[in-house]
Short mmCIF file of C-alpha atoms and ligand atoms in Angstrom, two decimals:
data_model
loop_
_atom_site.label_atom_id
_atom_site.label_comp_id
_atom_site.label_asym_id
_atom_site.label_seq_id
_atom_site.Cartn_x
_atom_site.Cartn_y
_atom_site.Cartn_z
CA MET A 1 0.54 18.67 -13.70
CA PHE A 2 -1.73 16.18 -11.79
CA VAL A 3 -5.26 15.95 -11.26
CA LEU A 4 -5.92 12.61 -9.73
CA ILE A 5 -3.12 10.87 -7.34
CA LEU A 6 -3.64 7.10 -5.85
CA VAL A 7 -1.36 6.48 -3.28
CA LYS A 8 -0.36 3.24 -1.27
CA ILE A 9 1.91 3.83 1.73
CA GLY A 10 3.48 0.38 2.33
CA GLY A 11 3.94 -1.05 5.64
CA SER A 12 7.48 -1.47 5.33
CA VAL A 13 8.17 2.37 5.39
CA ILE A 14 5.63 2.79 7.94
CA THR A 15 5.96 -0.28 10.54
CA ASP A 16 9.03 -1.79 11.26
CA LYS A 17 8.15 -5.42 9.54
CA ASN A 18 10.06 -7.52 11.78
CA VAL A 19 8.37 -6.21 14.97
CA TYR A 20 4.73 -6.70 15.84
CA ARG A 21 3.12 -3.09 15.82
CA ARG A 22 5.87 -0.94 15.72
CA PHE A 23 5.09 2.53 14.10
CA ARG A 24 7.20 4.42 12.54
CA GLU A 25 5.29 7.54 13.30
CA ASP A 26 8.41 10.02 11.69
CA SER A 27 8.25 8.40 8.64
CA CYS A 28 4.61 8.33 8.42
CA LYS A 29 4.34 12.18 9.03
CA LYS A 30 7.27 13.04 6.83
CA ILE A 31 5.21 11.36 3.59
CA ILE A 32 2.03 12.58 4.61
CA GLN A 33 3.61 16.45 4.66
CA THR A 34 4.54 15.72 1.34
CA LEU A 35 1.38 14.27 0.00
CA SER A 36 -0.62 16.91 1.36
CA ILE A 37 1.65 19.91 0.07
CA LEU A 38 1.36 18.31 -3.89
CA ASN A 39 -2.06 20.05 -3.37
CA GLU A 40 -4.36 17.60 -5.61
CA ASP A 41 -6.84 15.50 -5.77
CA LEU A 42 -6.03 12.07 -3.17
CA ILE A 43 -6.75 8.50 -2.55
CA MET A 44 -5.11 6.99 0.14
CA THR A 45 -4.26 3.40 0.95
CA HIS A 46 -1.87 1.34 3.30
CA GLY A 47 -0.54 -1.67 3.85
CA ALA A 48 -0.45 -3.79 7.03
CA GLY A 49 3.05 -4.24 7.48
CA SER A 50 3.88 -5.46 11.01
CA PHE A 51 0.28 -4.81 11.93
CA GLY A 52 -0.90 -7.24 9.53
CA HIS A 53 1.66 -9.86 8.06
CA ILE A 54 2.90 -11.27 11.34
CA ILE A 55 -0.18 -12.39 12.87
CA ALA A 56 -1.73 -13.20 9.49
CA LYS A 57 1.92 -15.59 8.70
CA LYS A 58 1.44 -17.42 12.14
CA SER A 59 -2.35 -17.81 11.53
CA GLY A 60 -1.71 -19.92 8.21
CA PHE A 61 -4.09 -17.34 6.60
CA PRO A 62 -5.33 -16.92 3.53
CA LYS A 63 -6.86 -20.47 4.47
CA LYS A 64 -10.31 -22.26 4.47
CA PHE A 65 -12.14 -20.32 7.50
CA LYS A 66 -12.10 -22.77 10.70
CA GLN A 67 -14.18 -21.58 13.72
CA GLU A 68 -10.39 -22.11 15.23
CA ASP A 69 -9.33 -18.70 13.81
CA VAL A 70 -11.85 -16.05 14.78
CA HIS A 71 -9.35 -14.93 17.21
CA ALA A 72 -6.44 -14.64 14.97
CA PHE A 73 -8.97 -12.90 12.24
CA SER A 74 -10.28 -10.43 15.10
CA ILE A 75 -6.85 -9.44 16.22
CA VAL A 76 -5.47 -8.74 12.94
CA HIS A 77 -8.84 -6.62 11.99
CA LYS A 78 -8.13 -4.97 14.91
CA ASP A 79 -4.30 -4.28 14.31
CA VAL A 80 -4.72 -3.12 10.76
CA LEU A 81 -7.27 -0.06 12.24
CA ASP A 82 -5.46 0.82 14.73
CA LEU A 83 -2.77 1.54 12.52
CA ASN A 84 -5.14 3.12 10.07
CA THR A 85 -6.81 5.34 12.76
CA ARG A 86 -2.90 6.48 13.18
CA ILE A 87 -2.17 7.67 9.65
CA ALA A 88 -5.66 9.14 9.85
CA GLY A 89 -4.44 11.34 12.76
CA ILE A 90 -1.32 12.48 10.87
CA MET A 91 -3.32 13.32 7.92
CA LEU A 92 -5.64 15.56 10.10
CA GLU A 93 -2.31 17.07 11.92
CA GLU A 94 -1.26 18.00 8.22
CA GLY A 95 -4.42 19.90 6.92
CA LEU A 96 -6.20 16.77 5.17
CA SER A 97 -9.03 15.58 5.76
CA PRO A 98 -9.20 11.55 5.91
CA ILE A 99 -12.32 9.10 5.67
CA SER A 100 -11.53 5.45 6.26
CA ILE A 101 -13.16 3.38 3.76
CA PRO A 102 -13.11 -0.28 5.43
CA THR A 103 -12.34 -3.03 3.76
CA GLN A 104 -14.39 -4.91 5.65
CA SER A 105 -17.36 -3.46 4.15
CA ILE A 106 -16.43 -2.94 0.36
CA TYR A 107 -15.67 -6.51 -0.70
CA ARG A 108 -19.10 -7.83 -0.18
CA ASN A 109 -19.52 -9.54 -3.65
CA GLY A 110 -16.38 -10.85 -5.40
CA SER A 111 -15.27 -7.34 -6.51
CA PRO A 112 -15.13 -4.27 -4.26
CA ASP A 113 -18.20 -1.59 -4.11
CA LEU A 114 -16.34 1.33 -4.54
CA THR A 115 -19.40 3.87 -4.42
CA ASP A 116 -18.06 5.77 -0.91
CA PHE A 117 -14.38 6.22 -2.55
CA LYS A 118 -16.25 8.07 -5.36
CA LYS A 119 -18.84 9.99 -3.01
CA TYR A 120 -16.29 11.18 -0.37
CA LEU A 121 -13.45 12.30 -3.62
CA SER A 122 -16.22 14.21 -5.02
CA LEU A 123 -16.69 15.89 -1.59
CA GLY A 124 -13.52 17.18 -0.69
CA PHE A 125 -12.50 14.31 1.37
CA THR A 126 -8.85 11.95 1.29
CA PRO A 127 -10.24 8.45 1.18
CA LEU A 128 -8.13 6.23 3.10
CA GLY A 129 -7.96 2.44 2.14
CA MET A 130 -6.27 0.00 3.94
CA GLY A 131 -4.85 -3.91 3.56
CA ASP A 132 -7.08 -6.03 6.01
CA VAL A 133 -8.45 -9.33 5.78
CA ILE A 134 -12.04 -10.09 4.62
CA LEU A 135 -14.09 -13.24 5.02
CA ARG A 136 -15.62 -14.72 1.70
CA ALA A 137 -17.08 -17.72 0.32
CA GLY A 138 -15.77 -19.77 3.26
CA MET A 139 -12.34 -18.60 3.06
CA ILE A 140 -10.42 -15.99 4.97
CA LYS A 141 -8.59 -13.97 2.13
CA ILE A 142 -5.93 -11.18 2.49
CA ILE A 143 -6.95 -7.99 0.17
CA SER A 144 -3.35 -6.02 0.06
CA ALA A 145 -4.10 -2.44 -0.23
CA ASP A 146 -2.15 -3.43 -3.75
CA ASP A 147 -5.44 -5.28 -4.50
CA LEU A 148 -7.60 -1.97 -3.68
CA LEU A 149 -5.09 0.02 -6.05
CA VAL A 150 -5.32 -2.43 -8.83
CA ALA A 151 -9.71 -2.29 -8.55
CA LEU A 152 -9.35 1.93 -7.57
CA SER A 153 -7.40 2.42 -10.45
CA ALA A 154 -9.72 0.61 -13.10
CA VAL A 155 -12.43 2.65 -12.02
CA PHE A 156 -10.75 6.36 -11.89
CA LYS A 157 -8.37 5.97 -14.57
CA PRO A 158 -5.77 8.07 -12.23
CA ASN A 159 -3.05 10.25 -13.22
CA LEU A 160 -0.79 9.11 -11.04
CA VAL A 161 -0.18 5.96 -8.92
CA ILE A 162 2.69 6.14 -6.18
CA PHE A 163 3.84 3.05 -4.20
CA MET A 164 6.22 3.76 -1.56
CA THR A 165 8.07 1.08 -0.09
CA ASP A 166 11.50 1.56 2.06
CA VAL A 167 13.82 0.99 -0.58
CA ASP A 168 14.19 3.35 -3.89
CA GLY A 169 11.97 2.04 -6.49
CA ILE A 170 12.45 -1.45 -8.21
CA TYR A 171 15.68 -3.73 -8.78
CA ASP A 172 17.10 -6.62 -10.51
CA ASN A 173 16.94 -8.24 -7.68
CA ASP A 174 16.42 -7.72 -3.45
CA PRO A 175 18.15 -5.11 -2.86
CA LYS A 176 18.61 -5.95 1.07
CA THR A 177 19.81 -9.43 0.15
CA VAL A 178 21.73 -8.78 -3.11
CA SER A 179 24.50 -6.35 -2.92
CA ASP A 180 24.90 -5.36 -6.54
CA ALA A 181 21.10 -5.11 -7.00
CA LYS A 182 20.80 -2.36 -9.45
CA LEU A 183 17.77 0.12 -9.29
CA LEU A 184 15.47 -0.05 -12.56
CA LYS A 185 14.79 3.24 -13.28
CA SER A 186 12.03 2.17 -16.30
CA ILE A 187 10.60 -1.21 -16.27
CA ASP A 188 11.91 -3.12 -19.79
CA ARG A 189 12.47 -6.86 -18.06
CA ASN A 190 11.96 -9.90 -16.00
CA ILE A 191 13.62 -9.60 -12.75
CA ALA A 192 14.22 -12.00 -10.07
CA PHE A 193 12.26 -11.55 -6.81
CA SER A 194 13.29 -12.66 -3.67
CA GLN A 195 10.59 -13.84 -1.04
CA VAL A 196 9.71 -11.15 1.73
CA MET A 197 10.49 -12.18 5.02
CA ASN A 198 7.16 -11.58 7.35
CA ASP A 199 4.93 -11.00 4.32
CA VAL A 200 1.85 -13.07 2.97
CA THR A 201 1.16 -11.23 -0.08
CA GLY A 202 4.11 -12.28 -2.06
CA GLY A 203 6.13 -9.63 -1.65
CA MET A 204 8.00 -7.57 -4.38
CA LYS A 205 6.69 -9.96 -7.11
CA SER A 206 3.37 -9.94 -6.77
CA LYS A 207 3.16 -5.91 -6.28
CA TYR A 208 4.75 -5.98 -9.70
CA GLU A 209 1.95 -7.93 -11.29
CA LYS A 210 -0.69 -5.82 -10.15
CA ILE A 211 1.24 -2.37 -10.91
CA LEU A 212 1.38 -3.93 -14.18
CA LYS A 213 -2.69 -4.17 -14.26
CA ILE A 214 -3.08 -0.55 -12.94
CA ARG A 215 -0.82 0.78 -15.75
CA LYS A 216 -3.28 -0.08 -18.28
CA HIS A 217 -5.75 2.46 -16.42
CA ALA A 218 -3.08 4.96 -14.86
CA GLY A 219 -1.17 7.99 -16.85
CA LYS A 220 1.91 7.15 -15.02
CA VAL A 221 3.39 4.28 -12.17
CA VAL A 222 6.11 5.10 -9.95
CA VAL A 223 7.87 3.29 -7.12
CA VAL A 224 9.61 5.47 -4.93
CA ASN A 225 11.47 5.40 -1.55
CA GLY A 226 8.86 6.37 1.39
CA ASN A 227 12.06 7.49 3.69
CA LYS A 228 12.90 9.86 0.83
CA PRO A 229 9.12 11.40 -0.39
CA GLU A 230 10.62 14.62 -1.19
CA ARG A 231 11.92 12.43 -4.80
CA LEU A 232 8.47 12.89 -5.59
CA ASN A 233 8.92 16.50 -6.86
CA ASP A 234 11.66 14.93 -9.33
CA ILE A 235 9.16 12.77 -10.95
CA GLY A 236 9.42 13.50 -14.78
CA GLU A 237 12.79 15.01 -14.57
CA LYS A 238 16.14 13.42 -15.55
CA ASP A 239 17.14 13.09 -12.08
CA PHE A 240 14.54 11.37 -10.19
CA ILE A 241 15.23 8.76 -8.30
CA GLY A 242 12.80 5.69 -8.50
CA THR A 243 11.10 3.52 -11.01
CA VAL A 244 9.05 4.44 -13.37
CA ILE A 245 6.85 1.91 -14.87
P1 ATP B 1 3.24 -4.07 3.42
O1 ATP B 1 2.82 -5.22 2.26
O2 ATP B 1 3.59 -4.69 4.51
O3 ATP B 1 2.63 -2.89 3.24
P2 ATP B 1 5.16 -2.62 1.32
O4 ATP B 1 4.01 -2.76 0.23
O5 ATP B 1 5.85 -1.33 1.99
O6 ATP B 1 4.35 -3.89 2.69
P3 ATP B 1 6.45 -5.33 0.92
O7 ATP B 1 5.67 -6.22 0.24
O8 ATP B 1 7.81 -5.39 2.14
O9 ATP B 1 6.54 -3.70 0.46
O10 ATP B 1 8.01 -5.30 -0.72
C1 ATP B 1 8.53 -4.22 -0.50
C2 ATP B 1 10.25 -4.98 -0.13
O11 ATP B 1 10.38 -6.00 -1.04
C3 ATP B 1 11.61 -3.86 0.21
O12 ATP B 1 11.90 -3.85 1.37
C4 ATP B 1 12.39 -5.11 -0.23
O13 ATP B 1 13.48 -5.50 0.30
C5 ATP B 1 11.92 -6.27 -1.23
N1 ATP B 1 11.87 -6.90 -2.57
C6 ATP B 1 12.42 -7.83 -2.93
N2 ATP B 1 12.79 -8.01 -4.07
C7 ATP B 1 12.72 -6.70 -4.81
C8 ATP B 1 13.34 -6.42 -5.74
N3 ATP B 1 13.49 -6.90 -6.97
N4 ATP B 1 12.94 -4.94 -5.81
C9 ATP B 1 12.77 -3.80 -5.12
N5 ATP B 1 12.21 -4.44 -3.51
C10 ATP B 1 12.49 -5.70 -3.21
O1 IP8 B 2 0.18 -4.83 4.02
C1 IP8 B 2 -2.13 -7.28 3.64
O2 IP8 B 2 -1.99 -5.86 2.67
P1 IP8 B 2 -0.82 -5.29 2.43
C2 IP8 B 2 -3.34 -7.12 4.76
O3 IP8 B 2 -1.16 -4.30 1.54
C3 IP8 B 2 -2.92 -7.89 5.99
O4 IP8 B 2 0.11 -6.34 1.32
C4 IP8 B 2 -4.30 -7.96 7.12
C5 IP8 B 2 -1.98 -9.00 5.95
#
Protein backbone atom coordinates (compact mmCIF):
# COMPACT_ATOMS: atom_id res chain seq x y z
CA MET A 1 0.00 0.00 0.00
CA PHE A 2 2.80 2.46 0.90
CA VAL A 3 5.71 3.30 -1.39
CA LEU A 4 7.92 5.82 0.41
CA ILE A 5 7.71 6.36 4.15
CA LEU A 6 9.47 9.12 6.08
CA VAL A 7 9.87 8.57 9.80
CA LYS A 8 10.93 10.59 12.80
CA ILE A 9 11.81 8.50 15.82
CA GLY A 10 11.27 10.98 18.63
CA GLY A 11 13.84 11.54 21.32
CA SER A 12 11.01 11.24 23.83
CA VAL A 13 10.71 7.53 22.97
CA ILE A 14 14.28 6.38 22.52
CA THR A 15 15.80 8.44 25.34
CA ASP A 16 14.72 9.50 28.79
CA LYS A 17 14.51 13.25 28.19
CA ASN A 18 15.06 13.97 31.89
CA VAL A 19 18.29 12.02 32.20
CA TYR A 20 21.36 13.11 30.23
CA ARG A 21 22.28 10.55 27.54
CA ARG A 22 19.95 7.79 28.75
CA PHE A 23 19.19 5.60 25.74
CA ARG A 24 16.17 3.31 25.64
CA GLU A 25 17.58 0.50 23.58
CA ASP A 26 14.58 -1.83 23.81
CA SER A 27 12.14 0.83 22.61
CA CYS A 28 14.43 1.69 19.71
CA LYS A 29 14.79 -1.96 18.74
CA LYS A 30 11.04 -2.56 18.76
CA ILE A 31 10.44 0.46 16.50
CA ILE A 32 13.09 -0.59 14.02
CA GLN A 33 11.84 -4.18 13.96
CA THR A 34 8.34 -2.93 13.13
CA LEU A 35 9.57 -0.54 10.44
CA SER A 36 11.82 -3.11 8.82
CA ILE A 37 9.00 -5.61 8.31
CA LEU A 38 6.84 -3.01 6.55
CA ASN A 39 9.22 -3.69 3.67
CA GLU A 40 8.78 -0.26 2.06
CA ASP A 41 11.29 2.41 1.01
CA LEU A 42 12.22 4.30 4.16
CA ILE A 43 13.95 7.54 5.04
CA MET A 44 14.52 7.69 8.76
CA THR A 45 15.38 10.57 11.04
CA HIS A 46 15.69 10.80 14.79
CA GLY A 47 15.47 13.50 17.41
CA ALA A 48 18.11 14.24 19.99
CA GLY A 49 16.21 13.65 23.22
CA SER A 50 18.49 13.88 26.25
CA PHE A 51 21.55 13.49 23.99
CA GLY A 52 20.94 17.02 22.68
CA HIS A 53 18.28 19.04 24.44
CA ILE A 54 19.71 19.09 27.97
CA ILE A 55 23.13 20.59 27.16
CA ALA A 56 21.70 22.75 24.37
CA LYS A 57 19.21 24.25 26.81
CA LYS A 58 21.81 24.71 29.55
CA SER A 59 24.06 26.49 27.04
CA GLY A 60 21.29 28.82 25.84
CA PHE A 61 21.21 27.43 22.27
CA PRO A 62 20.00 28.64 19.80
CA LYS A 63 21.99 31.86 20.13
CA LYS A 64 24.52 34.15 18.52
CA PHE A 65 27.83 32.31 18.33
CA LYS A 66 30.48 33.30 20.87
CA GLN A 67 33.92 31.79 21.23
CA GLU A 68 33.03 30.40 24.67
CA ASP A 69 30.26 28.24 23.06
CA VAL A 70 32.70 26.06 21.14
CA HIS A 71 33.02 23.34 23.75
CA ALA A 72 29.30 22.94 24.50
CA PHE A 73 28.52 22.93 20.75
CA SER A 74 31.07 20.19 20.29
CA ILE A 75 29.61 18.10 23.13
CA VAL A 76 26.05 18.33 21.76
CA HIS A 77 27.22 17.35 18.29
CA LYS A 78 29.26 14.41 19.59
CA ASP A 79 26.34 13.19 21.75
CA VAL A 80 23.96 13.36 18.77
CA LEU A 81 26.41 11.32 16.71
CA ASP A 82 26.66 8.83 19.55
CA LEU A 83 22.86 8.39 19.57
CA ASN A 84 22.89 8.14 15.79
CA THR A 85 25.51 5.39 15.86
CA ARG A 86 23.46 3.40 18.37
CA ILE A 87 20.36 3.63 16.17
CA ALA A 88 22.32 2.72 13.03
CA GLY A 89 23.73 -0.31 14.88
CA ILE A 90 20.22 -1.55 15.71
CA MET A 91 19.10 -0.94 12.12
CA LEU A 92 21.96 -3.11 10.88
CA GLU A 93 21.05 -5.87 13.34
CA GLU A 94 17.48 -5.77 12.01
CA GLY A 95 18.59 -6.20 8.42
CA LEU A 96 18.36 -2.59 7.22
CA SER A 97 21.28 -0.84 5.53
CA PRO A 98 21.46 2.58 7.18
CA ILE A 99 23.61 5.39 5.95
CA SER A 100 23.94 8.35 8.30
CA ILE A 101 23.65 11.70 6.58
CA PRO A 102 25.13 14.35 8.87
CA THR A 103 23.00 17.44 9.31
CA GLN A 104 26.28 19.37 9.67
CA SER A 105 27.24 18.69 6.08
CA ILE A 106 23.88 19.20 4.35
CA TYR A 107 23.10 22.65 5.79
CA ARG A 108 25.79 24.56 3.93
CA ASN A 109 23.38 27.18 2.61
CA GLY A 110 19.97 28.38 3.77
CA SER A 111 18.17 25.23 2.70
CA PRO A 112 19.53 21.72 3.09
CA ASP A 113 21.15 19.84 0.23
CA LEU A 114 19.25 16.56 0.06
CA THR A 115 21.24 15.04 -2.79
CA ASP A 116 22.77 12.35 -0.59
CA PHE A 117 19.36 11.25 0.69
CA LYS A 118 18.30 10.81 -2.94
CA LYS A 119 21.45 9.02 -3.99
CA TYR A 120 21.54 6.51 -1.16
CA LEU A 121 17.79 5.83 -1.22
CA SER A 122 17.97 5.02 -4.92
CA LEU A 123 20.77 2.53 -4.23
CA GLY A 124 18.74 0.63 -1.61
CA PHE A 125 20.15 2.17 1.57
CA THR A 126 18.00 3.56 4.37
CA PRO A 127 19.16 7.18 4.79
CA LEU A 128 19.29 8.19 8.45
CA GLY A 129 19.10 11.91 9.31
CA MET A 130 19.30 13.51 12.76
CA GLY A 131 18.50 16.64 14.70
CA ASP A 132 21.73 18.52 15.45
CA VAL A 133 23.29 21.90 16.11
CA ILE A 134 24.75 23.84 13.18
CA LEU A 135 26.67 27.08 12.80
CA ARG A 136 25.26 29.49 10.29
CA ALA A 137 25.67 33.20 9.66
CA GLY A 138 27.21 33.78 13.08
CA MET A 139 24.44 31.86 14.85
CA ILE A 140 24.25 28.55 16.65
CA LYS A 141 21.08 27.03 15.25
CA ILE A 142 19.21 23.91 16.19
CA ILE A 143 17.99 21.82 13.32
CA SER A 144 15.30 19.48 14.55
CA ALA A 145 14.57 16.20 12.82
CA ASP A 146 11.12 17.78 12.35
CA ASP A 147 12.81 20.48 10.19
CA LEU A 148 14.51 17.77 8.18
CA LEU A 149 11.16 16.10 7.55
CA VAL A 150 9.71 19.39 6.30
CA ALA A 151 12.54 19.69 3.76
CA LEU A 152 12.53 15.99 2.86
CA SER A 153 8.77 15.92 2.33
CA ALA A 154 8.85 18.86 -0.08
CA VAL A 155 11.37 17.02 -2.25
CA PHE A 156 10.34 13.36 -1.91
CA LYS A 157 6.54 13.76 -1.75
CA PRO A 158 6.22 10.70 0.52
CA ASN A 159 3.13 8.56 0.69
CA LEU A 160 3.30 8.47 4.47
CA VAL A 161 5.12 10.46 7.18
CA ILE A 162 5.27 8.97 10.66
CA PHE A 163 6.10 10.86 13.84
CA MET A 164 6.73 8.73 16.90
CA THR A 165 6.63 10.23 20.38
CA ASP A 166 6.11 8.77 23.85
CA VAL A 167 2.36 9.47 23.90
CA ASP A 168 -0.49 8.13 21.75
CA GLY A 169 -0.62 11.06 19.30
CA ILE A 170 -1.66 14.71 19.47
CA TYR A 171 -4.02 15.59 22.30
CA ASP A 172 -6.10 18.67 23.01
CA ASN A 173 -3.64 19.32 25.84
CA ASP A 174 -0.45 17.78 27.21
CA PRO A 175 -1.52 14.30 28.36
CA LYS A 176 1.35 14.21 30.85
CA THR A 177 0.12 17.20 32.81
CA VAL A 178 -3.61 17.34 32.05
CA SER A 179 -5.30 14.15 33.19
CA ASP A 180 -8.40 14.51 31.02
CA ALA A 181 -6.54 15.50 27.83
CA LYS A 182 -8.23 13.91 24.84
CA LEU A 183 -6.49 12.17 21.97
CA LEU A 184 -7.32 13.83 18.66
CA LYS A 185 -7.84 11.02 16.18
CA SER A 186 -7.83 13.54 13.38
CA ILE A 187 -6.92 17.20 13.60
CA ASP A 188 -9.56 19.79 12.97
CA ARG A 189 -9.17 22.51 15.62
CA ASN A 190 -6.70 24.62 17.57
CA ILE A 191 -4.89 22.95 20.38
CA ALA A 192 -3.45 24.36 23.62
CA PHE A 193 0.09 23.15 23.82
CA SER A 194 2.25 23.30 26.87
CA GLN A 195 6.01 23.62 26.73
CA VAL A 196 7.83 20.32 26.94
CA MET A 197 10.39 20.28 29.72
CA ASN A 198 14.02 20.23 28.60
CA ASP A 199 13.09 20.87 25.01
CA VAL A 200 14.62 23.67 22.99
CA THR A 201 12.69 23.13 19.80
CA GLY A 202 9.27 24.26 20.95
CA GLY A 203 7.79 20.90 21.93
CA MET A 204 4.58 19.66 20.38
CA LYS A 205 3.37 23.09 19.28
CA SER A 206 6.22 23.65 16.89
CA LYS A 207 6.02 20.02 15.77
CA TYR A 208 2.38 20.54 14.84
CA GLU A 209 3.17 23.66 12.83
CA LYS A 210 5.79 21.71 10.90
CA ILE A 211 3.39 18.82 10.40
CA LEU A 212 0.96 21.22 8.72
CA LYS A 213 3.71 22.14 6.23
CA ILE A 214 4.57 18.49 5.65
CA ARG A 215 0.91 17.64 5.08
CA LYS A 216 0.92 19.70 1.87
CA HIS A 217 3.44 17.31 0.30
CA ALA A 218 2.57 13.96 1.87
CA GLY A 219 -0.22 11.49 1.24
CA LYS A 220 -0.80 11.06 4.96
CA VAL A 221 0.85 12.19 8.19
CA VAL A 222 0.39 10.23 11.41
CA VAL A 223 1.58 10.74 14.97
CA VAL A 224 1.82 7.49 16.89
CA ASN A 225 3.13 6.16 20.17
CA GLY A 226 6.65 4.87 19.49
CA ASN A 227 6.31 2.55 22.46
CA LYS A 228 3.49 0.78 20.57
CA PRO A 229 4.88 0.70 17.02
CA GLU A 230 2.66 -2.28 16.12
CA ARG A 231 -0.17 0.26 15.84
CA LEU A 232 1.32 1.27 12.49
CA ASN A 233 -0.24 -1.88 11.07
CA ASP A 234 -3.70 -0.41 11.81
CA ILE A 235 -3.25 2.83 9.82
CA GLY A 236 -6.37 3.31 7.74
CA GLU A 237 -8.43 1.08 10.05
CA LYS A 238 -11.25 2.37 12.25
CA ASP A 239 -9.56 1.27 15.46
CA PHE A 240 -6.17 2.89 14.66
CA ILE A 241 -4.83 4.57 17.81
CA GLY A 242 -2.95 7.73 16.90
CA THR A 243 -3.52 11.07 15.20
CA VAL A 244 -4.05 11.36 11.47
CA ILE A 245 -3.47 14.81 10.01
P1 LIG B 1 12.74 15.14 20.44
O1 LIG B 1 12.63 16.56 20.00
O2 LIG B 1 13.69 14.98 21.60
O3 LIG B 1 13.02 14.22 19.34
P2 LIG B 1 10.01 14.16 20.34
O4 LIG B 1 9.96 14.52 18.90
O5 LIG B 1 9.90 12.72 20.68
O6 LIG B 1 11.31 14.76 21.06
P3 LIG B 1 8.67 16.06 22.05
O7 LIG B 1 9.11 17.32 21.40
O8 LIG B 1 9.31 15.70 23.37
O9 LIG B 1 8.81 14.86 21.05
O10 LIG B 1 7.09 16.08 22.18
C1 LIG B 1 6.43 14.99 22.78
C2 LIG B 1 5.90 15.44 24.10
O11 LIG B 1 5.01 16.52 23.88
C3 LIG B 1 5.09 14.40 24.82
O12 LIG B 1 5.91 13.73 25.75
C4 LIG B 1 3.97 15.20 25.50
O13 LIG B 1 4.09 15.17 26.92
C5 LIG B 1 4.21 16.62 25.02
N1 LIG B 1 2.99 17.34 24.64
C6 LIG B 1 2.69 18.61 24.96
N2 LIG B 1 1.51 18.98 24.46
C7 LIG B 1 1.03 17.89 23.79
C8 LIG B 1 -0.17 17.66 23.05
N3 LIG B 1 -1.11 18.58 22.89
N4 LIG B 1 -0.31 16.43 22.49
C9 LIG B 1 0.62 15.48 22.63
N5 LIG B 1 1.77 15.65 23.33
C10 LIG B 1 1.98 16.85 23.90
O1 LIG C 1 15.16 16.42 18.93
C1 LIG C 1 17.03 18.76 18.22
O2 LIG C 1 16.38 17.89 17.33
P1 LIG C 1 14.96 17.29 17.72
C2 LIG C 1 18.55 18.69 18.08
O3 LIG C 1 14.48 16.55 16.53
C3 LIG C 1 19.28 19.19 19.27
O4 LIG C 1 14.07 18.44 18.07
C4 LIG C 1 20.74 19.17 19.17
C5 LIG C 1 18.74 19.63 20.37
